[in-house]
Short mmCIF file of C-alpha atoms in Angstrom, two decimals:
data_model
loop_
_atom_site.label_atom_id
_atom_site.label_comp_id
_atom_site.label_asym_id
_atom_site.label_seq_id
_atom_site.Cartn_x
_atom_site.Cartn_y
_atom_site.Cartn_z
CA MET A 309 -32.47 40.86 -17.47
CA GLN A 310 -35.04 43.69 -17.51
CA GLY A 311 -35.38 45.26 -20.96
CA GLU A 312 -34.06 42.20 -22.80
CA ARG A 313 -36.35 40.43 -25.26
CA SER A 314 -36.51 36.70 -25.81
CA VAL A 315 -35.39 35.39 -29.19
CA LEU A 316 -37.69 32.35 -28.80
CA PRO A 317 -40.92 32.32 -30.78
CA ARG A 318 -43.96 33.17 -28.68
CA GLY A 319 -45.33 30.11 -26.85
CA THR A 320 -42.10 28.11 -27.08
CA THR A 321 -40.73 26.51 -23.89
CA PRO A 322 -36.97 27.02 -23.40
CA GLN A 323 -35.01 23.77 -23.80
CA ALA A 324 -31.50 22.99 -22.58
CA ASP A 325 -28.87 23.12 -25.29
CA SER A 326 -27.25 19.79 -26.20
CA SER A 327 -24.07 20.94 -24.45
CA THR A 328 -25.72 21.55 -21.07
CA THR A 329 -25.73 19.39 -17.94
CA ARG A 330 -28.32 17.05 -19.41
CA ASN A 331 -25.74 15.54 -21.75
CA HIS A 332 -22.72 15.82 -19.49
CA ASP A 333 -23.16 12.82 -17.26
CA GLY A 334 -22.02 9.25 -16.88
CA ALA A 335 -24.77 7.89 -19.13
CA ALA A 336 -23.73 10.21 -21.95
CA PHE A 337 -20.11 9.07 -21.69
CA SER A 338 -21.19 5.42 -21.66
CA ALA A 339 -23.29 6.08 -24.76
CA ARG A 340 -20.18 7.29 -26.58
CA LEU A 341 -18.48 3.99 -25.74
CA ALA A 342 -21.41 1.93 -27.02
CA GLY A 343 -20.44 -0.14 -30.01
CA LEU A 344 -16.73 0.36 -29.44
CA SER A 345 -14.40 -2.49 -28.53
CA ALA A 346 -13.43 -0.85 -25.25
CA GLY A 347 -13.63 -4.05 -23.18
CA ARG A 348 -12.95 -4.01 -19.45
CA LEU A 349 -11.07 -0.71 -19.69
CA GLY A 350 -14.10 0.97 -21.21
CA ARG A 351 -16.49 -0.54 -18.67
CA GLY A 352 -14.26 0.54 -15.83
CA LEU A 353 -13.88 4.07 -17.16
CA ALA A 354 -17.63 4.36 -17.70
CA ALA A 355 -18.28 3.24 -14.11
CA LEU A 356 -15.69 5.73 -12.84
CA VAL A 357 -17.22 8.60 -14.82
CA ASP A 358 -20.69 7.65 -13.57
CA ALA A 359 -19.49 7.63 -9.95
CA LEU A 360 -17.65 10.95 -10.35
CA ASP A 361 -20.70 12.46 -12.04
CA GLY A 362 -22.85 11.50 -9.07
CA LEU A 363 -20.28 12.93 -6.66
CA VAL A 364 -20.09 16.25 -8.51
CA ARG A 365 -23.87 16.53 -8.53
CA ASP A 366 -24.30 15.56 -4.86
CA LEU A 367 -21.66 18.05 -3.70
CA ARG A 368 -22.63 20.73 -6.22
CA LEU A 369 -18.91 21.10 -6.90
CA THR A 370 -17.95 24.65 -7.86
CA PRO A 371 -15.40 25.45 -10.58
CA ALA A 372 -12.99 26.71 -7.92
CA GLU A 373 -13.33 23.49 -5.92
CA PHE A 374 -12.87 21.41 -9.06
CA ARG A 375 -9.69 23.32 -9.80
CA GLN A 376 -8.47 22.58 -6.26
CA VAL A 377 -9.03 18.86 -6.86
CA LEU A 378 -7.04 18.99 -10.09
CA ASP A 379 -4.27 20.99 -8.42
CA TYR A 380 -4.08 18.42 -5.61
CA LEU A 381 -3.82 15.49 -8.01
CA THR A 382 -1.11 17.36 -9.89
CA GLU A 383 0.75 17.88 -6.62
CA VAL A 384 0.57 14.15 -5.86
CA GLY A 385 2.04 13.41 -9.28
CA HIS A 386 4.91 15.84 -8.76
CA ALA A 387 5.70 14.21 -5.39
CA ALA A 388 6.08 10.74 -6.93
CA ASP A 389 9.51 9.65 -8.11
CA ALA A 390 11.75 6.57 -8.21
CA ARG A 391 12.28 6.64 -4.44
CA ARG A 392 8.84 7.76 -3.24
CA GLN A 393 5.52 6.66 -4.74
CA GLU A 394 3.00 9.24 -3.55
CA TRP A 395 0.19 7.70 -5.63
CA VAL A 396 0.65 4.39 -3.81
CA LEU A 397 0.68 6.26 -0.51
CA LEU A 398 -2.61 7.98 -1.41
CA ALA A 399 -4.26 4.67 -2.34
CA ASP A 400 -2.97 3.12 0.89
CA ALA A 401 -4.22 5.97 3.09
CA LEU A 402 -7.68 5.85 1.49
CA GLY A 403 -7.94 2.12 2.15
CA LEU A 404 -8.16 1.34 -1.57
CA SER A 405 -4.98 -0.73 -1.68
CA MET A 406 -6.15 -3.09 1.06
CA LEU A 407 -9.59 -3.38 -0.58
CA VAL A 408 -7.99 -4.47 -3.87
CA GLU A 409 -5.83 -7.01 -2.01
CA ASP A 410 -8.75 -8.42 -0.04
CA LEU A 411 -10.86 -8.80 -3.19
CA ASN A 412 -8.15 -10.38 -5.30
CA THR A 413 -6.11 -12.44 -2.86
CA PRO A 414 -8.54 -14.23 -0.54
CA ARG A 415 -6.77 -16.79 1.60
CA PRO A 416 -8.29 -19.90 3.17
CA ALA A 417 -8.13 -20.27 6.94
CA GLY A 418 -4.64 -21.21 8.01
CA CYS A 419 -2.83 -19.34 5.23
CA THR A 420 -1.00 -16.12 6.02
CA PRO A 421 -3.14 -13.16 4.88
CA ASN A 422 -1.96 -10.93 2.06
CA THR A 423 -1.43 -7.19 2.55
CA VAL A 424 -0.08 -4.31 0.49
CA ALA A 425 3.59 -3.87 -0.33
CA GLY A 426 3.45 -0.20 0.63
CA PRO A 427 5.24 2.75 -0.96
CA PHE A 428 8.76 1.85 0.25
CA TYR A 429 9.16 -1.54 -1.45
CA ARG A 430 12.09 -1.90 -3.86
CA ALA A 431 12.28 -4.73 -6.38
CA ASP A 432 16.09 -4.53 -6.53
CA ALA A 433 16.90 -5.67 -2.99
CA PRO A 434 20.24 -7.53 -2.90
CA LEU A 435 20.73 -11.22 -2.16
CA ARG A 436 21.66 -11.92 1.47
CA ASP A 437 23.04 -15.09 3.03
CA ASN A 438 20.45 -17.14 4.87
CA GLY A 439 21.20 -16.35 8.51
CA GLY A 440 23.13 -13.20 7.65
CA SER A 441 22.42 -9.59 8.54
CA ILE A 442 20.30 -7.11 6.61
CA SER A 443 21.38 -4.25 8.89
CA LEU A 444 24.29 -2.49 7.23
CA ASP A 445 24.86 0.12 9.93
CA GLY A 446 24.03 -1.99 13.00
CA ALA A 447 22.15 0.93 14.54
CA GLY A 448 19.37 -0.09 16.92
CA VAL A 449 18.21 -2.88 19.20
CA HIS A 450 19.41 -6.16 17.73
CA LEU A 451 16.73 -8.50 16.38
CA GLN A 452 17.01 -12.15 15.40
CA VAL A 453 14.34 -13.41 12.98
CA ARG A 454 13.76 -17.11 12.31
CA GLY A 455 10.99 -18.37 10.09
CA ARG A 456 9.62 -21.23 8.04
CA VAL A 457 7.84 -21.21 4.68
CA LEU A 458 5.10 -23.84 4.75
CA ALA A 459 2.22 -25.17 2.69
CA LEU A 460 -1.26 -25.21 4.20
CA ASP A 461 -0.85 -28.85 5.25
CA GLY A 462 2.35 -28.00 7.16
CA THR A 463 4.74 -29.29 4.49
CA ALA A 464 7.96 -27.31 4.26
CA LEU A 465 8.63 -25.46 0.99
CA PRO A 466 12.38 -25.77 0.35
CA GLY A 467 14.09 -23.14 -1.75
CA ALA A 468 11.34 -20.53 -1.35
CA TRP A 469 12.46 -16.95 -1.96
CA VAL A 470 11.90 -14.52 0.89
CA GLU A 471 12.16 -10.78 0.36
CA VAL A 472 12.24 -8.61 3.46
CA TRP A 473 12.27 -4.87 4.07
CA GLN A 474 11.66 -2.72 7.13
CA ALA A 475 12.12 0.66 8.78
CA ASN A 476 14.92 1.32 11.25
CA GLY A 477 14.44 2.00 14.96
CA GLN A 478 13.34 5.57 14.21
CA GLY A 479 10.69 4.38 11.78
CA GLN A 480 12.58 5.47 8.67
CA TYR A 481 13.15 3.39 5.53
CA GLU A 482 16.47 3.61 3.74
CA ASN A 483 14.91 5.16 0.64
CA GLN A 484 13.33 7.89 2.77
CA GLU A 485 16.71 9.16 3.93
CA PRO A 486 19.37 8.10 1.42
CA ASP A 487 21.90 10.52 2.91
CA LEU A 488 21.62 9.01 6.40
CA GLN A 489 21.33 5.25 5.80
CA PRO A 490 23.45 2.97 3.61
CA GLU A 491 21.98 1.95 0.27
CA ASN A 492 19.68 -1.08 0.69
CA ASN A 493 19.91 -0.95 4.48
CA LEU A 494 17.38 -3.29 6.16
CA ARG A 495 16.44 -4.98 2.88
CA GLY A 496 17.30 -8.24 1.26
CA ARG A 497 16.37 -11.46 -0.55
CA LEU A 498 17.04 -14.81 1.06
CA LYS A 499 16.57 -18.37 -0.15
CA ALA A 500 15.00 -20.80 2.31
CA ASP A 501 16.94 -24.00 2.99
CA GLY A 502 15.88 -27.59 2.32
CA GLN A 503 13.46 -27.51 5.26
CA GLY A 504 11.88 -24.21 4.22
CA ARG A 505 13.73 -22.35 6.96
CA PHE A 506 15.13 -18.84 6.73
CA ALA A 507 16.79 -16.53 9.22
CA PHE A 508 18.35 -13.09 9.32
CA ARG A 509 19.73 -10.60 11.79
CA SER A 510 18.34 -7.09 11.86
CA VAL A 511 17.31 -4.36 14.28
CA MET A 512 13.99 -3.77 15.96
CA PRO A 513 11.78 -1.71 13.61
CA GLY A 514 10.16 1.41 14.99
CA GLY A 515 6.57 2.43 14.47
CA TYR A 516 6.19 5.53 12.37
CA ALA A 517 3.77 7.93 10.80
CA LEU A 518 3.02 8.27 7.11
CA PRO A 519 5.15 11.07 5.63
CA SER A 520 3.59 14.39 6.57
CA ASP A 521 5.76 16.49 4.26
CA GLY A 522 3.86 15.56 1.09
CA PRO A 523 0.35 16.13 -0.28
CA VAL A 524 -1.03 12.86 1.15
CA GLY A 525 0.21 13.51 4.68
CA ARG A 526 -0.99 17.10 4.61
CA LEU A 527 -4.46 16.03 3.46
CA MET A 528 -4.81 13.38 6.16
CA THR A 529 -3.59 15.85 8.81
CA ARG A 530 -6.04 18.49 7.64
CA LEU A 531 -8.87 15.96 8.00
CA GLY A 532 -7.69 15.01 11.50
CA LEU A 533 -6.92 11.41 10.51
CA CYS A 534 -4.26 9.28 12.17
CA LEU A 535 -0.98 8.87 10.29
CA ALA A 536 0.47 6.25 12.66
CA ARG A 537 1.68 2.82 11.58
CA PRO A 538 2.57 0.19 14.19
CA ALA A 539 6.03 -1.38 14.04
CA HIS A 540 6.27 -4.16 11.46
CA ILE A 541 8.45 -6.06 9.01
CA HIS A 542 7.44 -6.64 5.39
CA PHE A 543 7.76 -10.03 3.70
CA ARG A 544 7.25 -11.15 0.11
CA VAL A 545 7.50 -14.91 -0.38
CA SER A 546 7.54 -16.91 -3.63
CA ALA A 547 7.55 -20.67 -4.18
CA GLU A 548 6.83 -22.69 -7.29
CA GLY A 549 3.22 -23.87 -7.42
CA TYR A 550 2.03 -21.38 -4.79
CA GLN A 551 0.52 -17.92 -4.81
CA ARG A 552 3.03 -15.21 -4.00
CA LEU A 553 2.53 -13.82 -0.52
CA THR A 554 3.08 -10.16 0.32
CA THR A 555 2.44 -9.37 3.95
CA HIS A 556 3.40 -7.54 7.17
CA ILE A 557 4.26 -9.02 10.54
CA PHE A 558 3.31 -6.55 13.29
CA ASP A 559 4.54 -6.05 16.83
CA ARG A 560 1.42 -6.89 18.83
CA ASP A 561 2.57 -4.62 21.69
CA ASP A 562 2.86 -1.47 19.59
CA PRO A 563 0.51 1.26 20.92
CA ALA A 564 -0.73 2.06 17.40
CA ILE A 565 -1.80 -1.51 16.63
CA GLY A 566 -5.50 -0.59 16.61
CA ARG A 567 -5.23 2.47 14.36
CA ASP A 568 -3.01 1.59 11.42
CA ALA A 569 -3.19 4.42 8.89
CA ILE A 570 -3.36 2.07 5.89
CA PHE A 571 -5.69 -0.59 7.36
CA GLY A 572 -3.14 -3.41 7.11
CA VAL A 573 -3.40 -5.00 10.57
CA LYS A 574 -5.07 -8.42 10.77
CA PRO A 575 -5.18 -10.73 13.81
CA GLU A 576 -3.17 -13.43 12.05
CA LEU A 577 -0.32 -10.98 11.47
CA LEU A 578 0.28 -10.04 15.11
CA ALA A 579 3.46 -11.48 16.60
CA GLU A 580 5.59 -11.24 19.72
CA PHE A 581 8.97 -9.59 19.37
CA ARG A 582 10.18 -11.10 22.62
CA ALA A 583 13.08 -9.83 24.70
CA VAL A 584 16.10 -12.19 24.73
CA PRO A 585 19.79 -11.93 25.73
CA MET A 586 22.13 -11.54 22.79
CA ASP A 587 25.81 -12.39 22.42
CA GLY A 588 27.80 -10.28 24.84
CA GLY A 589 24.98 -10.08 27.38
CA ALA A 590 23.06 -7.19 25.85
CA MET A 591 19.30 -7.60 25.59
CA GLY A 592 17.74 -7.80 22.15
CA ARG A 593 14.61 -9.13 20.52
CA ALA A 594 13.68 -12.33 18.73
CA LEU A 595 10.88 -13.13 16.31
CA ASP A 596 9.82 -16.63 15.25
CA LEU A 597 7.18 -17.02 12.56
CA ASP A 598 5.62 -19.33 10.00
CA LEU A 599 4.60 -17.97 6.61
CA VAL A 600 1.95 -20.27 5.12
CA LEU A 601 1.40 -20.11 1.36
CA CYS A 602 -1.74 -20.87 -0.63
CA PRO A 603 -1.47 -23.18 -3.66
CA LEU A 604 -2.09 -21.78 -7.10
CA ARG A 605 -5.69 -22.06 -8.23
CA GLN A 606 -6.21 -24.95 -10.60
CA GLY A 607 -8.20 -24.69 -13.84
#
């Protein structure tokens, strides 16, 4: 400012202090890790800091904007609980979850592709009789599902475990509305028979939108991004000697099939939920499918 005098000796060029931007970057953080036994965690954190450093510099992030980012991440954390995993939802909506799956679970041609489990999976689904119903309230268009668990060469995998979970006809999962649906509605674990076959009765799932009442939904809406998910049923299949499969089976006729909000749709996962007469003459739907597992990698 005018009238102030420099404290630097005459002829000296001002230099940035060691605490300035020059030392606050990804390279500086990596240097601190050098020589430490940080392993893969350290390498990953260094890469993350380097990427974030570049982002902050490119955007010229202001302190106020940085505070908004921190506040948003805090809000996501507060929205996550035992029934709703907002962090998973954020990773899904950004496409990160599917990227991780695609990188880590490549499947050879002929095997059913892997997808994400999604934020509504529960590991405590109850055991159901093979051929029984997973619909505890019976509300909706009746659906009969029949499937086979197979190896890549077409061999049946007897005794495979099949977990299934889905939304109801209004596109709502049981853990989204615990006061309106019975506990563990439209969920279950079944054991395939000696020919690798499984079956269950359910209701036709409805397409839905990602929850818009939380920080993830509000962010996507603010950006003008689609929240829609086409109708689908989730499966998780396990058999000894084979990679576990987690996947969706989608209704190919759903209008949102080309704009899934979490990038989960793949051509191999499209199926026909065909109209069929049910007992009593009412029309329902039927789904027949094969779930083809990949053998465990050897060596």
